[in-house]
Amino acid sequence: MKILKRYKAIAILAGAMLFVACAHEDQPTETQLDYSVRNKTELDKWIDTSFLDPYNIKIYYEWNQNLVDNNRYLFPPTVEKVKPALEVVKKIWIDSYSTIGGENFVKKISPREFVLVGGTNLNTTGTITLGLAEGGQRVTLFQLDYLNRKSRPDVTEFIHTIQHEYVHILNQTKPFDEQAWAKLTPSGYTSSWYTQSTASSRALGFITSYARLNIYEDFAETASTILTSSKAEYDAILAGVTDATAKANIKKKEAIVVQYYKDNFNMDFYALRDEAQKNTDIVINN
């Protein structure tokens, strides 16, 4: 016991001597850390005015390794691509919901962060992740460098990602009728959805192949596909489904989506679709 105490005493004494010695050494007069605040660019000021101030949405477009999967080959967007992409987001997503749902709708329910990535997020299965929604607070958007806002297919695919992820956020706020949905096409869900063609998936009652992953992706895909299609385009999708049961199930899913928006947000889903299409035309033609 005495030996243990002695060793402890020696350790304390040695530590004290070391501290005294260090205290007398020359200390750096200036910090090596850079605490300077970067001056805001015109782009930063526009982002603040368009997203942060009115909607409390923070936009990250400069590289931050803590916000992305470092096991993927990803890179930040080209600065010149940021504003055109965000204008698409603002016009088609925010403005459409604000017009139909009320000016405070997106202010109350929205992701608080957007992370922008320039490159493609390629998965080992050969599929591509276009967007991620994390905890209802952050949405990550990929492939900004490849967005051509004059191309309807490009804009539709890009805004489909945002609409899809936003539906997930709405579902976290107000759940949809999961039991009713699960009864419609229970045998069609599969983790190998990416091996299925769109036509074969629609023949089973799913609007897209990705909708076959689970009921939550099915709901989000059904809603976002309708929101990114004109009435004529959606009618054409239904007309291409020849199986009567499959077509009926897609229409039943559509009805659940429409009722969900009405019951939970007092919103006319078809009016929202029409507004989004009008704003899509404005984006493409300007």
CSV table of C-alpha atoms in Angstrom, one decimal:
chain,number,residue,atom,x,y,z
A,1,MET,CA,0.0,0.0,0.0
A,2,LYS,CA,2.8,2.4,0.9
A,3,ILE,CA,4.6,1.6,-2.4
A,4,LEU,CA,1.5,2.5,-4.3
A,5,LYS,CA,1.1,5.8,-2.5
A,6,ARG,CA,4.7,6.6,-3.1
A,7,TYR,CA,4.5,6.0,-6.8
A,8,LYS,CA,1.4,8.2,-6.9
A,9,ALA,CA,3.1,10.9,-5.0
A,10,ILE,CA,6.1,10.8,-7.4
A,11,ALA,CA,3.8,11.0,-10.4
A,12,ILE,CA,2.0,14.0,-9.0
A,13,LEU,CA,5.3,15.7,-8.2
A,14,ALA,CA,6.7,15.0,-11.6
A,15,GLY,CA,3.6,16.3,-13.3
A,16,ALA,CA,3.7,19.5,-11.2
A,17,MET,CA,7.4,20.1,-12.2
A,18,LEU,CA,6.6,19.5,-15.8
A,19,PHE,CA,3.7,22.0,-15.7
A,20,VAL,CA,6.0,24.6,-14.1
A,21,ALA,CA,8.7,24.0,-16.7
A,22,CYS,CA,6.2,24.3,-19.5
A,23,ALA,CA,4.7,27.5,-18.1
A,24,HIS,CA,8.1,29.2,-18.5
A,25,GLU,CA,8.5,28.2,-22.1
A,26,ASP,CA,7.9,30.8,-24.7
A,27,GLN,CA,4.3,30.7,-25.8
A,28,PRO,CA,3.0,31.6,-29.3
A,29,THR,CA,1.8,35.1,-29.5
A,30,GLU,CA,-0.7,34.4,-32.2
A,31,THR,CA,-3.2,31.6,-32.9
A,32,GLN,CA,-2.6,29.4,-35.8
A,33,LEU,CA,-6.3,29.0,-36.5
A,34,ASP,CA,-8.1,31.1,-39.0
A,35,TYR,CA,-11.2,32.7,-37.4
A,36,SER,CA,-11.8,35.3,-40.1
A,37,VAL,CA,-15.3,35.4,-41.6
A,38,ARG,CA,-15.5,35.2,-45.4
A,39,ASN,CA,-17.1,38.1,-47.0
A,40,LYS,CA,-20.5,37.3,-48.5
A,41,THR,CA,-20.6,37.2,-52.3
A,42,GLU,CA,-23.5,38.3,-54.4
A,43,LEU,CA,-24.6,34.7,-54.6
A,44,ASP,CA,-24.6,34.4,-50.8
A,45,LYS,CA,-26.7,37.6,-50.5
A,46,TRP,CA,-29.2,36.3,-53.0
A,47,ILE,CA,-29.4,33.0,-51.2
A,48,ASP,CA,-30.1,34.8,-47.9
A,49,THR,CA,-32.8,36.9,-49.5
A,50,SER,CA,-34.4,34.0,-51.3
A,51,PHE,CA,-34.1,31.1,-48.8
A,52,LEU,CA,-32.6,31.9,-45.4
A,53,ASP,CA,-34.4,35.1,-44.5
A,54,PRO,CA,-38.0,34.2,-45.6
A,55,TYR,CA,-37.9,30.4,-45.1
A,56,ASN,CA,-35.1,29.7,-42.6
A,57,ILE,CA,-33.5,27.4,-45.1
A,58,LYS,CA,-29.7,27.2,-45.1
A,59,ILE,CA,-28.0,26.4,-48.4
A,60,TYR,CA,-24.6,24.7,-48.4
A,61,TYR,CA,-22.9,24.8,-51.7
A,62,GLU,CA,-19.3,25.0,-50.7
A,63,TRP,CA,-17.5,21.8,-49.8
A,64,ASN,CA,-18.1,20.4,-46.3
A,65,GLN,CA,-16.9,16.8,-45.8
A,66,ASN,CA,-19.1,16.5,-42.7
A,67,LEU,CA,-22.2,16.9,-44.8
A,68,VAL,CA,-21.6,14.2,-47.4
A,69,ASP,CA,-20.6,10.5,-47.6
A,70,ASN,CA,-16.9,10.5,-47.9
A,71,ASN,CA,-16.9,7.0,-49.2
A,72,ARG,CA,-18.4,8.3,-52.5
A,73,TYR,CA,-16.7,10.2,-55.2
A,74,LEU,CA,-18.5,13.5,-54.8
A,75,PHE,CA,-17.6,17.1,-55.5
A,76,PRO,CA,-19.1,20.5,-54.9
A,77,PRO,CA,-21.2,22.2,-57.6
A,78,THR,CA,-19.7,24.7,-60.0
A,79,VAL,CA,-20.5,28.1,-58.5
A,80,GLU,CA,-22.2,29.3,-61.7
A,81,LYS,CA,-24.6,26.3,-61.5
A,82,VAL,CA,-25.9,27.1,-58.0
A,83,LYS,CA,-28.2,30.0,-58.6
A,84,PRO,CA,-29.9,28.6,-61.8
A,85,ALA,CA,-30.6,25.4,-59.9
A,86,LEU,CA,-31.9,27.2,-56.8
A,87,GLU,CA,-34.2,29.3,-59.0
A,88,VAL,CA,-35.8,26.1,-60.2
A,89,VAL,CA,-36.2,25.0,-56.6
A,90,LYS,CA,-37.7,28.3,-55.6
A,91,LYS,CA,-40.1,28.7,-58.5
A,92,ILE,CA,-41.5,25.2,-58.9
A,93,TRP,CA,-41.4,23.9,-55.4
A,94,ILE,CA,-41.6,26.8,-52.9
A,95,ASP,CA,-43.7,29.2,-55.0
A,96,SER,CA,-46.2,26.4,-56.0
A,97,TYR,CA,-46.8,25.3,-52.4
A,98,SER,CA,-46.9,28.9,-51.2
A,99,THR,CA,-49.6,29.8,-53.8
A,100,ILE,CA,-51.8,26.8,-53.1
A,101,GLY,CA,-51.0,26.0,-49.5
A,102,GLY,CA,-50.6,29.5,-48.2
A,103,GLU,CA,-47.6,31.8,-48.0
A,104,ASN,CA,-46.6,30.4,-44.6
A,105,PHE,CA,-46.8,26.7,-45.6
A,106,VAL,CA,-43.2,26.2,-46.6
A,107,LYS,CA,-42.1,28.5,-43.7
A,108,LYS,CA,-43.7,26.0,-41.3
A,109,ILE,CA,-42.9,22.7,-42.9
A,110,SER,CA,-39.6,22.4,-44.8
A,111,PRO,CA,-36.1,21.1,-44.6
A,112,ARG,CA,-33.9,23.6,-42.8
A,113,GLU,CA,-30.8,22.7,-44.8
A,114,PHE,CA,-30.1,22.0,-48.5
A,115,VAL,CA,-26.8,20.5,-49.3
A,116,LEU,CA,-25.8,20.9,-53.0
A,117,VAL,CA,-23.5,18.4,-54.7
A,118,GLY,CA,-22.2,18.8,-58.3
A,119,GLY,CA,-21.6,15.2,-59.2
A,120,THR,CA,-23.4,11.9,-59.4
A,121,ASN,CA,-24.0,9.7,-56.3
A,122,LEU,CA,-23.5,6.3,-57.9
A,123,ASN,CA,-24.5,3.2,-55.9
A,124,THR,CA,-22.8,-0.3,-56.1
A,125,THR,CA,-26.0,-1.6,-57.6
A,126,GLY,CA,-25.6,0.6,-60.6
A,127,THR,CA,-28.4,2.9,-59.5
A,128,ILE,CA,-28.0,6.6,-58.9
A,129,THR,CA,-29.2,8.4,-55.8
A,130,LEU,CA,-30.7,11.7,-56.9
A,131,GLY,CA,-31.5,13.1,-53.5
A,132,LEU,CA,-31.6,12.3,-49.8
A,133,ALA,CA,-33.9,13.5,-47.0
A,134,GLU,CA,-32.4,13.2,-43.5
A,135,GLY,CA,-34.6,13.4,-40.5
A,136,GLY,CA,-36.9,15.9,-42.2
A,137,GLN,CA,-34.3,18.6,-41.6
A,138,ARG,CA,-31.8,18.2,-44.4
A,139,VAL,CA,-32.1,17.5,-48.1
A,140,THR,CA,-29.1,16.7,-50.3
A,141,LEU,CA,-29.4,17.2,-54.0
A,142,PHE,CA,-26.9,15.7,-56.5
A,143,GLN,CA,-25.9,16.3,-60.1
A,144,LEU,CA,-26.3,20.1,-60.0
A,145,ASP,CA,-23.5,20.5,-62.6
A,146,TYR,CA,-25.6,18.5,-65.1
A,147,LEU,CA,-28.8,20.4,-64.8
A,148,ASN,CA,-30.0,22.2,-68.0
A,149,ARG,CA,-32.9,24.4,-67.0
A,150,LYS,CA,-34.0,24.8,-70.6
A,151,SER,CA,-34.5,21.1,-70.9
A,152,ARG,CA,-37.9,19.8,-69.7
A,153,PRO,CA,-36.7,16.3,-69.0
A,154,ASP,CA,-33.8,17.7,-67.0
A,155,VAL,CA,-35.9,20.0,-65.0
A,156,THR,CA,-38.6,17.4,-64.4
A,157,GLU,CA,-36.1,14.8,-63.1
A,158,PHE,CA,-34.5,17.4,-60.9
A,159,ILE,CA,-37.7,18.8,-59.4
A,160,HIS,CA,-39.1,15.3,-59.1
A,161,THR,CA,-36.3,14.6,-56.6
A,162,ILE,CA,-37.2,17.6,-54.5
A,163,GLN,CA,-41.0,16.9,-54.7
A,164,HIS,CA,-40.3,13.3,-53.7
A,165,GLU,CA,-38.1,14.2,-50.7
A,166,TYR,CA,-40.6,16.9,-49.6
A,167,VAL,CA,-43.4,14.3,-49.6
A,168,HIS,CA,-41.3,12.3,-47.1
A,169,ILE,CA,-41.0,15.4,-44.9
A,170,LEU,CA,-44.8,16.0,-45.1
A,171,ASN,CA,-45.4,12.3,-44.1
A,172,GLN,CA,-43.1,12.7,-41.1
A,173,THR,CA,-45.4,15.6,-40.0
A,174,LYS,CA,-48.6,13.9,-40.9
A,175,PRO,CA,-48.6,10.2,-41.6
A,176,PHE,CA,-50.7,8.9,-44.5
A,177,ASP,CA,-53.1,5.9,-44.2
A,178,GLU,CA,-50.4,3.2,-44.3
A,179,GLN,CA,-52.8,0.3,-43.6
A,180,ALA,CA,-55.1,1.2,-46.5
A,181,TRP,CA,-52.1,1.7,-48.8
A,182,ALA,CA,-50.4,-1.6,-47.8
A,183,LYS,CA,-53.5,-3.5,-48.8
A,184,LEU,CA,-53.5,-2.4,-52.5
A,185,THR,CA,-50.4,-4.1,-54.0
A,186,PRO,CA,-48.8,-6.0,-51.1
A,187,SER,CA,-47.0,-8.7,-53.2
A,188,GLY,CA,-45.3,-6.2,-55.6
A,189,TYR,CA,-42.7,-4.7,-53.2
A,190,THR,CA,-39.1,-5.8,-53.7
A,191,SER,CA,-35.6,-4.6,-52.6
A,192,SER,CA,-34.6,-5.5,-56.2
A,193,TRP,CA,-36.8,-2.8,-57.7
A,194,TYR,CA,-33.9,-1.6,-59.9
A,195,THR,CA,-34.0,-4.8,-61.9
A,196,GLN,CA,-37.6,-4.1,-63.0
A,197,SER,CA,-38.7,-2.0,-66.0
A,198,THR,CA,-41.2,0.8,-65.6
A,199,ALA,CA,-43.7,-0.9,-67.9
A,200,SER,CA,-43.6,-4.1,-65.8
A,201,SER,CA,-43.9,-2.2,-62.6
A,202,ARG,CA,-46.9,-0.3,-63.9
A,203,ALA,CA,-48.5,-3.6,-64.9
A,204,LEU,CA,-48.4,-4.5,-61.3
A,205,GLY,CA,-50.0,-1.2,-60.0
A,206,PHE,CA,-46.9,0.9,-59.3
A,207,ILE,CA,-46.3,4.3,-60.9
A,208,THR,CA,-42.5,3.7,-61.1
A,209,SER,CA,-40.1,0.9,-60.4
A,210,TYR,CA,-38.7,2.7,-57.4
A,211,ALA,CA,-42.2,2.8,-55.9
A,212,ARG,CA,-41.8,-0.9,-55.4
A,213,LEU,CA,-39.2,-0.6,-52.6
A,214,ASN,CA,-41.8,-0.1,-49.9
A,215,ILE,CA,-45.1,1.7,-49.2
A,216,TYR,CA,-43.3,4.9,-48.2
A,217,GLU,CA,-41.4,5.2,-51.4
A,218,ASP,CA,-44.6,4.2,-53.2
A,219,PHE,CA,-46.6,7.1,-51.7
A,220,ALA,CA,-43.8,9.6,-52.4
A,221,GLU,CA,-43.3,8.4,-56.0
A,222,THR,CA,-47.0,8.5,-56.7
A,223,ALA,CA,-47.4,12.0,-55.4
A,224,SER,CA,-44.2,13.4,-57.0
A,225,THR,CA,-44.9,11.8,-60.3
A,226,ILE,CA,-48.3,13.4,-60.5
A,227,LEU,CA,-46.8,16.7,-59.4
A,228,THR,CA,-44.2,16.6,-62.1
A,229,SER,CA,-46.6,15.6,-64.9
A,230,SER,CA,-49.3,17.6,-66.6
A,231,LYS,CA,-52.8,16.2,-66.5
A,232,ALA,CA,-52.4,15.1,-70.1
A,233,GLU,CA,-49.0,13.4,-69.3
A,234,TYR,CA,-50.5,11.6,-66.3
A,235,ASP,CA,-53.5,10.5,-68.3
A,236,ALA,CA,-51.1,9.1,-70.9
A,237,ILE,CA,-49.4,7.1,-68.2
A,238,LEU,CA,-52.7,5.6,-67.1
A,239,ALA,CA,-53.7,4.9,-70.7
A,240,GLY,CA,-50.5,2.8,-71.1
A,241,VAL,CA,-51.5,0.5,-68.3
A,242,THR,CA,-53.5,-2.2,-70.0
A,243,ASP,CA,-54.1,-4.4,-66.9
A,244,ALA,CA,-57.4,-3.3,-65.4
A,245,THR,CA,-56.5,-4.3,-61.8
A,246,ALA,CA,-53.1,-2.5,-62.0
A,247,LYS,CA,-54.7,0.7,-63.4
A,248,ALA,CA,-57.4,0.6,-60.7
A,249,ASN,CA,-54.8,0.3,-58.0
A,250,ILE,CA,-52.7,3.2,-59.3
A,251,LYS,CA,-55.9,5.3,-59.3
A,252,LYS,CA,-56.7,4.2,-55.7
A,253,LYS,CA,-53.2,5.3,-54.7
A,254,GLU,CA,-53.8,8.6,-56.4
A,255,ALA,CA,-57.1,9.0,-54.5
A,256,ILE,CA,-55.3,8.4,-51.2
A,257,VAL,CA,-52.7,11.0,-52.0
A,258,VAL,CA,-55.4,13.6,-53.0
A,259,GLN,CA,-57.3,12.9,-49.8
A,260,TYR,CA,-54.1,13.1,-47.7
A,261,TYR,CA,-53.4,16.6,-48.9
A,262,LYS,CA,-57.0,17.7,-48.4
A,263,ASP,CA,-57.4,16.2,-44.9
A,264,ASN,CA,-54.0,17.1,-43.4
A,265,PHE,CA,-53.2,20.4,-45.2
A,266,ASN,CA,-56.5,21.6,-46.6
A,267,MET,CA,-54.8,21.6,-50.0
A,268,ASP,CA,-56.2,20.9,-53.5
A,269,PHE,CA,-53.6,18.4,-54.8
A,270,TYR,CA,-54.7,18.9,-58.4
A,271,ALA,CA,-54.4,22.7,-58.1
A,272,LEU,CA,-50.9,22.2,-56.7
A,273,ARG,CA,-50.0,20.0,-59.7
A,274,ASP,CA,-51.3,22.6,-62.1
A,275,GLU,CA,-49.4,25.4,-60.4
A,276,ALA,CA,-46.2,23.4,-60.5
A,277,GLN,CA,-46.7,22.7,-64.2
A,278,LYS,CA,-47.3,26.4,-64.8
A,279,ASN,CA,-44.1,27.3,-62.9
A,280,THR,CA,-42.2,24.6,-64.8
A,281,ASP,CA,-43.2,26.3,-68.1
A,282,ILE,CA,-42.0,29.6,-66.7
A,283,VAL,CA,-38.6,28.2,-65.7
A,284,ILE,CA,-38.0,26.5,-69.0
A,285,ASN,CA,-39.1,29.4,-71.2
A,286,ASN,CA,-37.3,32.1,-69.3
